[in-house]
mmCIF file of C-alpha atoms and ligand atoms in Angstrom:
data_model
loop_
_atom_site.group_PDB
_atom_site.id
_atom_site.type_symbol
_atom_site.label_atom_id
_atom_site.label_comp_id
_atom_site.label_asym_id
_atom_site.label_seq_id
_atom_site.Cartn_x
_atom_site.Cartn_y
_atom_site.Cartn_z
ATOM 1 C CA MET A 297 -0.018 0.006 -0.032
ATOM 2 C CA ARG A 298 1.465 3.342 -1.055
ATOM 3 C CA CYS A 299 2.202 5.871 1.592
ATOM 4 C CA PRO A 300 -0.331 8.720 1.292
ATOM 5 C CA PHE A 301 2.264 11.187 2.550
ATOM 6 C CA CYS A 302 5.404 10.520 0.524
ATOM 7 C CA GLY A 303 4.311 8.010 -2.142
ATOM 8 C CA ASN A 304 6.673 5.270 -0.975
ATOM 9 C CA ILE A 305 5.210 1.920 -1.922
ATOM 10 C CA ASP A 306 6.877 -0.186 0.744
ATOM 11 C CA THR A 307 4.840 0.447 3.872
ATOM 12 C CA GLN A 308 4.549 -1.896 6.780
ATOM 13 C CA VAL A 309 1.508 -3.185 8.603
ATOM 14 C CA LYS A 310 2.023 -2.661 12.372
ATOM 15 C CA ASP A 311 -1.279 -3.967 13.638
ATOM 16 C CA SER A 312 -4.361 -5.747 12.233
ATOM 17 C CA ARG A 313 -7.530 -6.127 14.138
ATOM 18 C CA PRO A 314 -11.215 -6.755 13.414
ATOM 19 C CA ALA A 315 -13.424 -3.659 13.282
ATOM 20 C CA GLU A 316 -17.152 -2.889 12.968
ATOM 21 C CA ASP A 317 -18.193 -6.124 14.634
ATOM 22 C CA HIS A 318 -15.877 -8.205 12.337
ATOM 23 C CA VAL A 319 -17.226 -6.752 9.154
ATOM 24 C CA ALA A 320 -13.885 -5.093 8.438
ATOM 25 C CA ILE A 321 -10.215 -5.511 9.258
ATOM 26 C CA ARG A 322 -8.452 -2.366 10.394
ATOM 27 C CA ARG A 323 -4.758 -2.152 9.700
ATOM 28 C CA ARG A 324 -2.371 0.386 11.110
ATOM 29 C CA ARG A 325 0.424 1.095 8.697
ATOM 30 C CA PHE A 326 3.776 2.705 9.003
ATOM 31 C CA CYS A 327 5.981 4.182 6.385
ATOM 32 C CA ALA A 328 9.669 3.708 7.094
ATOM 33 C CA ALA A 329 10.593 6.284 4.481
ATOM 34 C CA CYS A 330 8.839 9.329 6.008
ATOM 35 C CA GLY A 331 7.683 7.991 9.367
ATOM 36 C CA GLY A 332 4.057 8.539 8.349
ATOM 37 C CA ARG A 333 1.293 6.468 9.963
ATOM 38 C CA PHE A 334 -2.083 5.740 8.425
ATOM 39 C CA THR A 335 -4.931 3.244 8.725
ATOM 40 C CA THR A 336 -6.578 1.128 6.069
ATOM 41 C CA TYR A 337 -9.718 -0.987 6.151
ATOM 42 C CA GLU A 338 -10.315 -4.252 4.375
ATOM 43 C CA ARG A 339 -13.959 -5.018 3.638
ATOM 44 C CA VAL A 340 -15.890 -7.504 1.675
ATOM 45 C CA GLN A 341 -17.212 -6.095 -1.581
ATOM 46 C CA LEU A 342 -19.989 -8.214 -3.011
ATOM 47 C CA ARG A 343 -20.273 -6.303 -6.235
ATOM 48 C CA ASP A 344 -19.176 -3.169 -8.000
ATOM 49 C CA LEU A 345 -21.910 -0.632 -7.863
ATOM 50 C CA VAL A 346 -22.576 2.226 -10.260
ATOM 51 C CA VAL A 347 -24.442 5.296 -9.221
ATOM 52 C CA ILE A 348 -26.852 6.878 -11.656
ATOM 53 C CA LYS A 349 -27.097 10.581 -10.748
ATOM 54 C CA SER A 350 -30.237 12.608 -11.256
ATOM 55 C CA ASN A 351 -28.785 14.181 -14.371
ATOM 56 C CA GLY A 352 -28.235 10.706 -15.837
ATOM 57 C CA LYS A 353 -24.493 10.627 -15.338
ATOM 58 C CA ARG A 354 -22.937 7.384 -14.087
ATOM 59 C CA GLU A 355 -20.174 7.121 -11.630
ATOM 60 C CA ASP A 356 -18.601 4.337 -9.629
ATOM 61 C CA PHE A 357 -20.062 4.042 -6.139
ATOM 62 C CA ASP A 358 -17.608 5.580 -3.726
ATOM 63 C CA ARG A 359 -17.923 4.435 -0.129
ATOM 64 C CA ASP A 360 -15.581 7.159 1.095
ATOM 65 C CA LYS A 361 -17.824 9.798 -0.439
ATOM 66 C CA LEU A 362 -20.847 8.329 1.221
ATOM 67 C CA GLU A 363 -18.952 8.180 4.463
ATOM 68 C CA ARG A 364 -17.930 11.829 4.228
ATOM 69 C CA SER A 365 -21.465 13.054 3.721
ATOM 70 C CA ILE A 366 -22.713 10.961 6.636
ATOM 71 C CA ARG A 367 -19.870 12.147 8.886
ATOM 72 C CA ILE A 368 -20.686 15.752 8.087
ATOM 73 C CA ALA A 369 -24.289 15.157 9.122
ATOM 74 C CA MET A 370 -23.064 13.445 12.313
ATOM 75 C CA GLN A 371 -20.646 16.165 13.236
ATOM 76 C CA LYS A 372 -20.570 16.854 17.006
ATOM 77 C CA ARG A 373 -23.456 14.405 17.591
ATOM 78 C CA PRO A 374 -23.012 12.065 20.584
ATOM 79 C CA ILE A 375 -22.763 8.936 18.428
ATOM 80 C CA GLU A 376 -19.881 6.444 18.742
ATOM 81 C CA PRO A 377 -17.714 6.457 15.578
ATOM 82 C CA GLU A 378 -17.894 2.711 15.580
ATOM 83 C CA ARG A 379 -21.694 2.905 15.390
ATOM 84 C CA ILE A 380 -21.406 5.240 12.384
ATOM 85 C CA ASP A 381 -19.052 2.778 10.680
ATOM 86 C CA GLN A 382 -21.508 -0.046 11.254
ATOM 87 C CA MET A 383 -24.304 2.036 9.881
ATOM 88 C CA ILE A 384 -22.352 2.832 6.752
ATOM 89 C CA SER A 385 -21.428 -0.844 6.292
ATOM 90 C CA GLY A 386 -25.085 -1.704 6.697
ATOM 91 C CA ILE A 387 -26.054 0.822 4.026
ATOM 92 C CA VAL A 388 -23.421 -0.530 1.611
ATOM 93 C CA ARG A 389 -24.516 -4.083 2.288
ATOM 94 C CA ARG A 390 -28.082 -3.126 1.533
ATOM 95 C CA LEU A 391 -27.118 -1.543 -1.724
ATOM 96 C CA GLU A 392 -25.057 -4.482 -2.739
ATOM 97 C CA SER A 393 -27.938 -6.827 -1.881
ATOM 98 C CA MET A 394 -30.487 -5.028 -4.017
ATOM 99 C CA GLY A 395 -29.595 -7.259 -7.022
ATOM 100 C CA GLU A 396 -28.818 -4.425 -9.298
ATOM 101 C CA THR A 397 -25.391 -3.056 -10.300
ATOM 102 C CA ASP A 398 -26.887 0.313 -11.248
ATOM 103 C CA ILE A 399 -28.321 2.278 -8.364
ATOM 104 C CA GLN A 400 -30.115 5.646 -8.549
ATOM 105 C CA SER A 401 -28.485 8.255 -6.354
ATOM 106 C CA LYS A 402 -31.960 8.940 -5.079
ATOM 107 C CA THR A 403 -32.231 5.435 -3.745
ATOM 108 C CA ILE A 404 -28.959 5.782 -1.875
ATOM 109 C CA GLY A 405 -30.146 9.096 -0.375
ATOM 110 C CA GLU A 406 -33.323 7.462 0.770
ATOM 111 C CA ILE A 407 -31.557 4.554 2.400
ATOM 112 C CA VAL A 408 -29.125 6.880 4.114
ATOM 113 C CA MET A 409 -31.962 9.011 5.441
ATOM 114 C CA GLU A 410 -33.779 5.932 6.683
ATOM 115 C CA SER A 411 -30.639 4.724 8.539
ATOM 116 C CA LEU A 412 -29.882 8.105 9.986
ATOM 117 C CA ALA A 413 -33.445 8.575 11.205
ATOM 118 C CA ARG A 414 -33.072 5.422 13.284
ATOM 119 C CA ILE A 415 -29.846 6.678 14.954
ATOM 120 C CA ASP A 416 -30.035 10.436 15.270
ATOM 121 C CA THR A 417 -32.768 12.874 14.363
ATOM 122 C CA VAL A 418 -30.509 15.882 14.185
ATOM 123 C CA ALA A 419 -28.103 14.148 11.761
ATOM 124 C CA TYR A 420 -31.087 13.052 9.804
ATOM 125 C CA VAL A 421 -32.446 16.521 9.416
ATOM 126 C CA ARG A 422 -28.986 17.878 8.483
ATOM 127 C CA PHE A 423 -28.564 15.221 5.783
ATOM 128 C CA ALA A 424 -32.058 15.538 4.564
ATOM 129 C CA SER A 425 -31.925 19.286 4.326
ATOM 130 C CA VAL A 426 -28.803 19.084 2.117
ATOM 131 C CA TYR A 427 -30.095 16.086 0.229
ATOM 132 C CA LYS A 428 -33.535 17.331 -0.571
ATOM 133 C CA ASN A 429 -32.278 20.841 -1.122
ATOM 134 C CA PHE A 430 -35.293 22.460 0.385
ATOM 135 C CA GLN A 431 -36.115 25.698 -1.494
ATOM 136 C CA ALA A 432 -38.690 27.129 0.873
ATOM 137 C CA ALA A 433 -38.156 27.483 4.596
ATOM 138 C CA ASP A 434 -41.767 26.520 5.179
ATOM 139 C CA ASP A 435 -41.265 23.189 3.522
ATOM 140 C CA PHE A 436 -38.393 22.620 5.805
ATOM 141 C CA GLU A 437 -40.388 23.473 8.920
ATOM 142 C CA ASP A 438 -43.082 21.039 7.838
ATOM 143 C CA PHE A 439 -40.496 18.453 7.304
ATOM 144 C CA VAL A 440 -38.962 18.914 10.732
ATOM 145 C CA GLN A 441 -42.434 18.750 12.308
ATOM 146 C CA GLU A 442 -42.911 15.350 10.752
ATOM 147 C CA LEU A 443 -39.687 14.176 12.199
ATOM 148 C CA ARG A 444 -40.482 14.927 15.797
ATOM 149 C CA PRO A 445 -41.035 11.708 17.809
ATOM 150 C CA PRO A 446 -44.523 11.467 19.242
ATOM 151 C CA GLN A 447 -44.662 13.310 22.579
ATOM 152 C CA PRO A 448 -46.301 11.689 25.568
ATOM 153 C CA ASP A 449 -49.509 13.428 26.690
ATOM 154 C CA GLY A 450 -48.866 16.822 28.239
ATOM 155 C CA GLU A 451 -45.271 16.438 27.185
HETATM 156 ZN ZN1 LIG B 783 5.849 7.905 3.584
#
C-alpha cells in the first residue's frame, strides 16, 4: 500500500484487528521512508456498484464519499464512531444486496436518510436538508415537524 504522505510503496503493517463487529479488518500502517502512519480498512465487496445521478451521469459508487457526507451530518453528535461505521457498512450491504449493479443516487439518499433517522434525528435533518435541497423554509419546517417523535400526553 502506497504511503499517502510521501508516495513510498513499501509500507509496513504494524497492527491488524477486526473492526465494525468483524465486518472489516483495520490495519495500522507505518511508512519507514517518512515516518508517516495511516490506517486502512479491508472489507468484503460483494459487487461493483454504479451510481446513476439525477442528471443521468454514471459514476462508480464511492464508499468514502458516502462516508464523508454521513460524517458531516453526524458532526458533534453524541454517536460512537464505531456505530457510524456499522451504519455505513449496513447501508453498503443493503445497496449490494439489491440485485442491481446500477443504483439511482435517489435510492442511496433514501436509504441513508432511513438509517440516519433510526440513529439520530439531528443528523437526519441535516442530511435531509442538504439532500432534498429544500427551497422554501416553510417546507423545511413542515419536514422537521414530521420528524418529531411522538410526545407523551402533556409532554
Ligand atoms: Zn511515507
